Coordinates of C-alpha atoms in Angstrom, one line a residue:
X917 CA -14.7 6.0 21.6
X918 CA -12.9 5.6 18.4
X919 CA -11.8 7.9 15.3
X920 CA -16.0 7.7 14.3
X921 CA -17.2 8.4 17.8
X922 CA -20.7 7.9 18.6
X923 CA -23.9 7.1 16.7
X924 CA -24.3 5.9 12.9
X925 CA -21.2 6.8 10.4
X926 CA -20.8 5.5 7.1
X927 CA -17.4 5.4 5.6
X928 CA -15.9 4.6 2.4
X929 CA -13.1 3.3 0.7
X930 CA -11.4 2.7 -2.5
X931 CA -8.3 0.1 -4.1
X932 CA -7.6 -0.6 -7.7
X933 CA -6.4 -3.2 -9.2
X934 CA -2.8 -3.8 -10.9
X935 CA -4.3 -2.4 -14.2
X936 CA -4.9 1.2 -13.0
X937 CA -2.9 3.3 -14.8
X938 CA -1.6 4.9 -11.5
X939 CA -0.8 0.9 -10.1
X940 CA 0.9 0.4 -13.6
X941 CA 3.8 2.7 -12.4
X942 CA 3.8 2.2 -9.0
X943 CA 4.8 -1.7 -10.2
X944 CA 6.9 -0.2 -12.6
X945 CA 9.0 1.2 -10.0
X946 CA 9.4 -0.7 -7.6
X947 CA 10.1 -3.8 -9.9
X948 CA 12.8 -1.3 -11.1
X949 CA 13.9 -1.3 -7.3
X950 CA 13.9 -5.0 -6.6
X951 CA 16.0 -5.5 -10.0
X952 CA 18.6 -2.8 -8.3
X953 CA 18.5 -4.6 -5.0
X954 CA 19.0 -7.9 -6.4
X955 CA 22.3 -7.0 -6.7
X956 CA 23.6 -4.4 -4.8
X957 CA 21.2 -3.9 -1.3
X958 CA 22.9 -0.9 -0.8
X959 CA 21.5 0.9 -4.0
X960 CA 19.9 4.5 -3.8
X961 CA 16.6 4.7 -5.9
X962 CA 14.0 7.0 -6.5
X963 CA 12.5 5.9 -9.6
X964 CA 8.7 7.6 -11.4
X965 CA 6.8 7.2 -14.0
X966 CA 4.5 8.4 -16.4
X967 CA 2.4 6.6 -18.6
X968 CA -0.1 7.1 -21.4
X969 CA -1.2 5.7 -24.4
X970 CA 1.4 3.9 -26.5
X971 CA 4.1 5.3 -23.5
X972 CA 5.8 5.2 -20.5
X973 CA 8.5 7.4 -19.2
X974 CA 10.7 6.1 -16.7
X975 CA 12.3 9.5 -14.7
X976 CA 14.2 10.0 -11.5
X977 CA 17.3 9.0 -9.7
X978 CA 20.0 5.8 -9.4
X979 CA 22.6 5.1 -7.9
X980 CA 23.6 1.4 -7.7
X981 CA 27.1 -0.9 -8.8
X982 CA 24.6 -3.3 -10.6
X983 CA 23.0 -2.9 -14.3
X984 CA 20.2 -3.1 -14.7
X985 CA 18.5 -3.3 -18.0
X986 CA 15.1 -0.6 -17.6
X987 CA 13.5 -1.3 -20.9
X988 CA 13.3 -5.1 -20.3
X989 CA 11.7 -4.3 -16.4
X990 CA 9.3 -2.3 -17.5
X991 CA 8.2 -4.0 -20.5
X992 CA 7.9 -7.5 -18.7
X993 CA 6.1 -5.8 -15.6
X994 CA 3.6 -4.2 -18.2
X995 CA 3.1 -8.2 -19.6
X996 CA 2.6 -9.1 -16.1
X997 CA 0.2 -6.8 -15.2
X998 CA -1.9 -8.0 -18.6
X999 CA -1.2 -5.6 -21.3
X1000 CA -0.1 -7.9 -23.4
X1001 CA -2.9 -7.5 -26.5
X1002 CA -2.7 -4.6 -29.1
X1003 CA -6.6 -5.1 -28.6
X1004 CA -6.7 -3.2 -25.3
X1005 CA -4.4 -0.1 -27.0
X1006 CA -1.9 -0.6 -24.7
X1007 CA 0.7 -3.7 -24.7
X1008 CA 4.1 -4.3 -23.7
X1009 CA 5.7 -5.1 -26.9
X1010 CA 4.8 -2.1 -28.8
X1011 CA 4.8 1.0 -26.1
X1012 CA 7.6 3.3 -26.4
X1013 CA 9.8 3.2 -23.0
X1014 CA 11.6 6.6 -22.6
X1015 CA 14.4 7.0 -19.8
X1016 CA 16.0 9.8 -18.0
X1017 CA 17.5 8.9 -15.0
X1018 CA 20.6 10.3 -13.1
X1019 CA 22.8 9.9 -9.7
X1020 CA 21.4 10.7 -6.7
X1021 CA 22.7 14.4 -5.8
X1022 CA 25.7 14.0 -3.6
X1023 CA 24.5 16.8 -1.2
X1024 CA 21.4 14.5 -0.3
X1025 CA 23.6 11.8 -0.1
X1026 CA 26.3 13.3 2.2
X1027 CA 23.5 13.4 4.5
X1028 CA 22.2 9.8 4.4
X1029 CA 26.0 7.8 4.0
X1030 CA 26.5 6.5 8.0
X1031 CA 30.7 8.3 8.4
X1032 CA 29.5 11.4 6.2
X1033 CA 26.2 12.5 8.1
X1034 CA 26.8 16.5 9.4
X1035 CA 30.3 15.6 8.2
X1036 CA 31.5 13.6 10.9
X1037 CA 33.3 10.4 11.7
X1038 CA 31.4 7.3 13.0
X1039 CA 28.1 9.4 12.0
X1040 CA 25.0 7.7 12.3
X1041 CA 22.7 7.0 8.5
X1042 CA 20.8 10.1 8.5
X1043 CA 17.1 10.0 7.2
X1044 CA 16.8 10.5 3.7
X1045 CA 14.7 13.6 3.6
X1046 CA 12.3 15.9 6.2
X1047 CA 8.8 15.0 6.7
X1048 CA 6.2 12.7 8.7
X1049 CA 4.9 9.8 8.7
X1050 CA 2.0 7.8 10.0
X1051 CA 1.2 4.8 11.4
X1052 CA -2.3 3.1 12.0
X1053 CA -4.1 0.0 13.3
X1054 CA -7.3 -1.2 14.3
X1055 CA -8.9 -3.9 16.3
X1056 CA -11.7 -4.4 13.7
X1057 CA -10.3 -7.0 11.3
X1058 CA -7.9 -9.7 11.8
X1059 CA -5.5 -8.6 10.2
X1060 CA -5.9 -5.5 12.1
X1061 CA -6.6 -3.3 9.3
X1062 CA -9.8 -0.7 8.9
X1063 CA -12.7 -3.3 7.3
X1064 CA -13.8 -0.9 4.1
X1065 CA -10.3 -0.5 2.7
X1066 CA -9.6 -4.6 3.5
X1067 CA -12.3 -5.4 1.8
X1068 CA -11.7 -3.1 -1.2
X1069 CA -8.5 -5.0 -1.7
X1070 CA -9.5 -8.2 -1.5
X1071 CA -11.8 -7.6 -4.4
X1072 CA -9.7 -6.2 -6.6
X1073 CA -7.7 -9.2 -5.3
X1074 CA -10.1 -11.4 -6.1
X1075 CA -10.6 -10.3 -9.4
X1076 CA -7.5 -10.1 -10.7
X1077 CA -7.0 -13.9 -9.8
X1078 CA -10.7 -14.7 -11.9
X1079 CA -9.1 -12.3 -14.8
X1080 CA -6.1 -14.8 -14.8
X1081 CA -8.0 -18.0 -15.5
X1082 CA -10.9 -19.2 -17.8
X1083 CA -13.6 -18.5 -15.7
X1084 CA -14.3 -14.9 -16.6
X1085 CA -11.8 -14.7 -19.9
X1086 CA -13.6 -11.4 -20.8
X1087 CA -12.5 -9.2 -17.6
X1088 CA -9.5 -6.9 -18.9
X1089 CA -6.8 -5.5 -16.7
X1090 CA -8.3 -2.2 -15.3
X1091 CA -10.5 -2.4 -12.3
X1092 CA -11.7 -0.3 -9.1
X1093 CA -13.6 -0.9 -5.9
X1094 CA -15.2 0.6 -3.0
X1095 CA -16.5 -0.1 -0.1
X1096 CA -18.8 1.5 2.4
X1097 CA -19.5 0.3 5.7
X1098 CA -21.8 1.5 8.6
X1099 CA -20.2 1.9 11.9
X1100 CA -22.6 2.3 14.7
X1101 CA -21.0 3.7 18.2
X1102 CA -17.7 3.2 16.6
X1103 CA -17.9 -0.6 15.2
X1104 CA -18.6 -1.8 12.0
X1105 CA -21.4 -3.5 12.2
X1106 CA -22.6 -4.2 8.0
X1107 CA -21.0 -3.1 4.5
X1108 CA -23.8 -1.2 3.0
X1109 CA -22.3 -0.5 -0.3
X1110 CA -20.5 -1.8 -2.5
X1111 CA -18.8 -0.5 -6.1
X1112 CA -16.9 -2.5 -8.5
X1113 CA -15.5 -1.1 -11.8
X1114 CA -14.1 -3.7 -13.9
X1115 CA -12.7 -3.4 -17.8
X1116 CA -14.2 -5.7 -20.3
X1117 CA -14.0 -6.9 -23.8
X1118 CA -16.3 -5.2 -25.9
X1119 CA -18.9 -8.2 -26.7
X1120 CA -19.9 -8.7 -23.3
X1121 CA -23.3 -9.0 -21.7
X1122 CA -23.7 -6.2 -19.1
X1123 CA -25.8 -7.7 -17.1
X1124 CA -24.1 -11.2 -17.3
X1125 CA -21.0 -9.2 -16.1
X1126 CA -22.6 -7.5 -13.2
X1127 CA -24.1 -10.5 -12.3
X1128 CA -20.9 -12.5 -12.3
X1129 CA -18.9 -10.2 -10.4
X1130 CA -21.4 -9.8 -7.7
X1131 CA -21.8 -14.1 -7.4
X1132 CA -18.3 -14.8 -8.0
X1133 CA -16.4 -11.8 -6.2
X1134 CA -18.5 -9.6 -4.3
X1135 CA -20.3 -12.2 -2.2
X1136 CA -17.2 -14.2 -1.2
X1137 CA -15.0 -11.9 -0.2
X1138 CA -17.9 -9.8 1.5
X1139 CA -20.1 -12.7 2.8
X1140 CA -20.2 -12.0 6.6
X1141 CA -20.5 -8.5 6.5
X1142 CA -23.7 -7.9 4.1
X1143 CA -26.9 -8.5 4.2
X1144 CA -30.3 -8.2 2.4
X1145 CA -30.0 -4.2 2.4
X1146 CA -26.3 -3.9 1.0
X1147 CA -26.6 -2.6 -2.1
X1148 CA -24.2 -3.9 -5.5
X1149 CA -23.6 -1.1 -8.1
X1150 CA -21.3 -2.5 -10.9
X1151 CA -19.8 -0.9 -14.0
X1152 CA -22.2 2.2 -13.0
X1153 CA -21.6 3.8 -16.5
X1154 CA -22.4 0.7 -18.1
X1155 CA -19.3 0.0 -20.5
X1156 CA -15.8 0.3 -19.5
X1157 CA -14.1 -1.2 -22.6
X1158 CA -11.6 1.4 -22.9
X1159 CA -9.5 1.5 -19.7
X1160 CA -6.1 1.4 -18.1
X1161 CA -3.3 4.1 -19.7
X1162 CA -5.3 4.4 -22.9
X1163 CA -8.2 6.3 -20.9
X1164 CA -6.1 8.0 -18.2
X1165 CA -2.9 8.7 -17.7
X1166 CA -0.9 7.2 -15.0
X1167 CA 1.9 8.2 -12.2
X1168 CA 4.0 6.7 -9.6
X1169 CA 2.6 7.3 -6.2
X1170 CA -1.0 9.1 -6.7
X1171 CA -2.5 6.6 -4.9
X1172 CA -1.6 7.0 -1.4
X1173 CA -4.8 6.4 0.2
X1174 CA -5.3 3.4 -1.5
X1175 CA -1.7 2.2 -0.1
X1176 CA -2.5 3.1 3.0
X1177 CA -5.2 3.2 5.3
X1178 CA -8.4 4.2 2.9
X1179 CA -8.5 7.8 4.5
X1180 CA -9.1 6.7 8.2
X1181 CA -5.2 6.8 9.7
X1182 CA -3.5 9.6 7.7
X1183 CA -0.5 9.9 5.3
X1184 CA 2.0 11.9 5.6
X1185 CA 4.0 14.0 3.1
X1186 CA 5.0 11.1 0.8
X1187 CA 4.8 8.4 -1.6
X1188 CA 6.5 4.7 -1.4
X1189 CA 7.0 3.1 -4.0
X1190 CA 10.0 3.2 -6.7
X1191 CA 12.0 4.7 -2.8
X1192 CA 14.6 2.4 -1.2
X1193 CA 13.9 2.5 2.6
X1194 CA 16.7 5.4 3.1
X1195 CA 13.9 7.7 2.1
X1196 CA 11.5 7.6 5.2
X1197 CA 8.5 8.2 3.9
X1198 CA 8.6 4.3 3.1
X1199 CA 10.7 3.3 5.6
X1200 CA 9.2 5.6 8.4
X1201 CA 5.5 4.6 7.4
X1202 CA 6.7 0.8 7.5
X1203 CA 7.6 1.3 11.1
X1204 CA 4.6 3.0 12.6
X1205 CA 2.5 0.5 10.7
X1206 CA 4.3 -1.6 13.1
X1207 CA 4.7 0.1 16.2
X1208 CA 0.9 0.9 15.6
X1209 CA -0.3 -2.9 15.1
X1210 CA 2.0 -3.7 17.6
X1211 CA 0.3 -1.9 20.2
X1212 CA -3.2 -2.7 18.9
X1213 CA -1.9 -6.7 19.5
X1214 CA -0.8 -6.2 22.4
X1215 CA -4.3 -4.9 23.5
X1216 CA -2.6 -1.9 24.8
X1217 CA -5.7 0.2 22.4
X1218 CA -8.3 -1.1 19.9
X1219 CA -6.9 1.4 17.9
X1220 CA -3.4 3.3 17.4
X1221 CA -1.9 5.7 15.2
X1222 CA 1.7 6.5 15.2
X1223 CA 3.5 9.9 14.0
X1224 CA 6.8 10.1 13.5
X1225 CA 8.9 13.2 11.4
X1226 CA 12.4 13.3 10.5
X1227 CA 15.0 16.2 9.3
X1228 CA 17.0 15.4 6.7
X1229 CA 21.1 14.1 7.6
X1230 CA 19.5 13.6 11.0
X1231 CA 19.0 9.7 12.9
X1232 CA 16.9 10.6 15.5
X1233 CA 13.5 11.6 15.0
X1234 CA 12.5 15.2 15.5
X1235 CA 9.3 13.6 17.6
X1236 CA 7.3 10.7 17.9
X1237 CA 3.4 10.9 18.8
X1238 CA 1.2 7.8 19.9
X1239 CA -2.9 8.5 19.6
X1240 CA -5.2 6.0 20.4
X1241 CA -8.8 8.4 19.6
X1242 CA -9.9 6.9 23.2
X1243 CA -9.8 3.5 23.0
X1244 CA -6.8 3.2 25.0
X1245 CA -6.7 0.6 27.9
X1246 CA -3.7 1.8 30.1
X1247 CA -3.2 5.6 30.5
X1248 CA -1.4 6.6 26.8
X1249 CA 1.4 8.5 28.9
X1250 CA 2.3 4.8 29.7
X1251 CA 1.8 3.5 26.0
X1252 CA 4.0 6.5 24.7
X1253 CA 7.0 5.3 27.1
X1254 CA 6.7 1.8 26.2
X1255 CA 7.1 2.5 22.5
X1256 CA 10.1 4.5 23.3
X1257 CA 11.7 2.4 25.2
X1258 CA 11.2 -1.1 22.9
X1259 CA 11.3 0.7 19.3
X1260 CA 14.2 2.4 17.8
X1261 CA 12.7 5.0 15.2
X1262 CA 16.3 5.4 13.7
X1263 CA 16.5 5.3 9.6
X1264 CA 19.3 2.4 9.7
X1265 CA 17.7 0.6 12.9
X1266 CA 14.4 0.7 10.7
X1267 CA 16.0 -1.0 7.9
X1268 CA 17.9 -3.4 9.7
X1269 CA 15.5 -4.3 11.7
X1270 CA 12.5 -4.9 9.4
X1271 CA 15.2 -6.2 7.0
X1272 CA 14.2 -3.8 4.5
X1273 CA 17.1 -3.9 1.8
X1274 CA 15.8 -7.1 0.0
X1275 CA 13.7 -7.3 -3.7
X1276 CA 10.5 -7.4 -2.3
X1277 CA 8.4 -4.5 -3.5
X1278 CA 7.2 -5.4 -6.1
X1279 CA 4.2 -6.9 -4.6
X1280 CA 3.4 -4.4 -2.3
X1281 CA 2.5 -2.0 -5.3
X1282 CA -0.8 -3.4 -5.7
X1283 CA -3.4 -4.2 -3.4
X1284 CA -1.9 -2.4 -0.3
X1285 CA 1.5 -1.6 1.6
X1286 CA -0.8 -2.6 4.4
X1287 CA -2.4 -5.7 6.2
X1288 CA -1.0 -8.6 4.0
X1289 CA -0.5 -12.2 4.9
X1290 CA 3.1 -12.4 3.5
X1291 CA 6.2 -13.2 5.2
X1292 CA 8.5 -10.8 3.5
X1293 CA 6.3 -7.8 5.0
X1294 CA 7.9 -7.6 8.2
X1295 CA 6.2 -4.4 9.0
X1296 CA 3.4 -6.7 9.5
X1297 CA 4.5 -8.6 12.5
X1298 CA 3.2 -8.7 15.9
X1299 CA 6.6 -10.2 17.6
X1300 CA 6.4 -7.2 19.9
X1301 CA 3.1 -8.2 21.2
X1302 CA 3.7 -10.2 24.3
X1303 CA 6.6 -7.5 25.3
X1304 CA 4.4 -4.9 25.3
X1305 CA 1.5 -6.7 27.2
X1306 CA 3.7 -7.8 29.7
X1307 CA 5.4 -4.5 30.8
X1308 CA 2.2 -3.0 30.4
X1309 CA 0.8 -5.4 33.1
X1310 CA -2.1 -6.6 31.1

C-alpha cells in the first residue's frame, strides 16, 4: 500500500524558480533573517513582503540587538535573484523599498522567553504559536523525497544555473515547472508529463527556446524516468516576455506546496520563511521532516508522515502522530514509541538540536525546504537511522 494505493495514478507537481514573484519575497525574508542572525542568533523575526511593479514592501516584526540595514538586503537579494535590467520592468536599483516593521508583542513573547513561559521560574522555551505541523518521506527517490516535486526542482534548478551563464543568455528570471508521474500499484514507474514556463527576452525563437529547454534541461535532469510517450509542453502560451513582479504580484509564503512536499505529505497551518525557528511552523515542520526520513532510512516504512501541534507558551507538544499509509514493516504501535522515546519534539530541543539559530535561510527559499544535498540542512540527516533499525530489530 502507499498514499496512491492500488492500480494506475497520475500525480502532479509544481516549483518555481527564484524569479517568481512569490520566491522573490520568500528570499527577501529570509535573507532579512540571516542578516539578523549574523549577529545576534537569539533574534525574533517575522518578516513579509509584498511586491509589484516598481515595489516592494517589507512588513512585519523584529526584535534583534543587531542593525541591520533592510533597504540594502532587499535590494542586493533582488540583484541576486536577476532583476538587475530596467528592461525586464523590474530592477533592484530603481524599485521603491517601503518598510514598516515593529517589536515583536511582548505578550507573544512572554510565552516563548525560557524563565518567563506561564510566568514561571526555570520555565521551559514555549512554542512560538498554536498549530501543526507535518512531516513526510518516501522510499522512492534517494533523497527520499516524492519523485514529481524532486524533479520539478531540479529543473527550475537547472535552469536557473543555464540562465547564469552564456549558454542560454536569453532566459530571464521567472520560470515554473511541473511534473507528472504515473504510479502504478503505488510506485512510480515513468514521468508522463512534463511543463516548463520560462521568461525570455523578447527576440527569441519560440521554437528554438522549447527546443533548448527540453535538450538542455528537461532531458537531463529527467533522463531515467521518461520515455518515448512522456510528453514536453513548453511556454504553453507561447510568449512569456513579461514575467516576474511586473505580471503578478508577489508575497512571502504563498507557496507552501512548492516548499514542501508537492501536495502528497500535507502542510500544516503555516508558512516558513522570513520565521526564526521559535515559530514552529518552521521549526516543527523541520523536525518531522526529520523524524519522518528518519524512519523511512531506517527501513522502519517506505513511507512516513509525521504530525506534530503545539499551543502557544507551551514545550511539550499537545500530540504527536506517526502514519505510514501501510507500508510499514514493524507494527506502527512500535514505530510511534520509538519516535518518542529517541526524538524530543520540544521548541528549544528542536533548535538546538538541528542547530537552527545560524544564517542559513536564505537558500532554502528557493527550490525546496525539502530533500537538499546541503550540509547546513540538518533536517536532512539520517544520523538516527541505524538507532532506529537496531531497536526496532531489523
Amino acid at each position: 500500500m502507499s498514499v496512491f494505493g492500488k492500480g494506475r495514478v497520475f500525480f502532479s507537481s509544481e516549483s518555481v524558480g527564484a524569479g517568481h514573484p512569490d520566491k522573490v519575497c520568500d528570499m527577501v525574508s529570509d535573507s532579512i533573517l540571516d542578516a539578523c542572525f549574523k549577529d545576534d542568533p537569539t533574534s525574533r523575526v517575522a518578516i513579509e513582503c509584498l511586491t509589484k511593479t516598481g515595489s516592494i514592501m517589507v512588513a512585519g516584526e523584529l526584535t534583534t540587538s543587531t542593525y541591520v540595514e533592510i533597504q540594502d538586503i532587499v535590494r542586493e537579494t533582488v540583484r541576486e535573484i536577476g532583476y538587475d535590467n530596467p528592461d525586464y520592468g523590474f530592477d533592484c536599483d530603481s524599485m521603491g523599498v517601503w518598510v514598516n516593521i515593529s517589536k515583536q508583542s511582548p505578550d507573544i513573547a512572554q510565552g516563548v522567553n525560557e524563565g518567563t513561559a506561564k510566568g514561571k521560574e526555570g520555565a521551559e522555551q514555549g512554542a512560538g504559536d498554536q498549530g501543526m505541523m507535518f512531516g513526510f518521506a518516501t522510499n522512492e527517490t534517494p533523497e527520499l523525497m516524492p519523485l514529481a516535486i524532486s524533479m520539478a526542482h531540479k529543473l527550475v534548478y537547472k535552469l536557473a544555473k543555464i540562465r547564469k551563464t552564456s549558454e542560454m543568455k536569453y532566459l530571464r528570471p521567472d520560470c515554473k515547472s511541473q511534473v507528472t508521474v504515473e504510479y502504478v500499484d503505488g510506485k512510480p514507474k515513468r514521468i508522463d508529463k512534463v511543463v516548463m514556463a520560462c521568461q525570455h527576452d523578447p527576440d527569441v525563437d519560440l521554437e528554438v527556446l522549447r527546443k533548448e529547454v527540453v535538450e538542455k534541461i528537461v532531458k537531463p535532469i529527467c533522463k531515467e524516468w521518461i520515455d518515448s510517450e512522456t510528453e514536453y509542453f513548453v511556454n504553453g502560451t507561447g510568449r512569456f516576455v513579461i514575467g516576474g513582479p511586473v505580471a503578478d504580484a508577489g508575497v512571502t509564503g504563498r507557496k507552501i506546496i512548492v516548499d514542501t512536499y508537492g501536495g502528497i505529505g500535507r502542510h500544516g497551518g503555516g508558512a516558513f520563511s522570513g520565521k526564526d525557528p521559535s515559530k514552529v511552523d518552521r521549526s516543527g515542520a523541520y523536525f518531522g521532516r526529520y523524524v519522518a526520513k528518519n524512519v523511512v532510512a531506517a527501513g522502519l516504512a517506505d513511507m512516513c508522515e509525521v504530525q506534530v501541534a503545539y499551543c502557544i507558551g507551551v514545550a511539550k507538544p499537545m500530540s504527536v502522530w506517526v502514519n505510514t499509509f501501510g507500508t510499514n514493516h514493524i507494527p506502527e504501535k512500535k514505530i510511534e514509541e520509538l519516535v518518542e522515546k529517541n526524538f524530543d519534539f520540544r521548541p528549544a530541543k528542536i533548535i538546538e538540536h538541528l542547530k537552527l539559530r545560524r544564517p542559513i535561510y536564505k537558500k532554502t527559499a528557493a527550490y525546496g525546504h525539502f530533500g537538499r544535498d546541503d550540509p547546513d540542512f540538518t533536517w536532512e540527516y539520517t544520523d538516527k537511522a541505524d538507532v532506529l533499525k537496531e531497536e526496532a530489530g531489523l
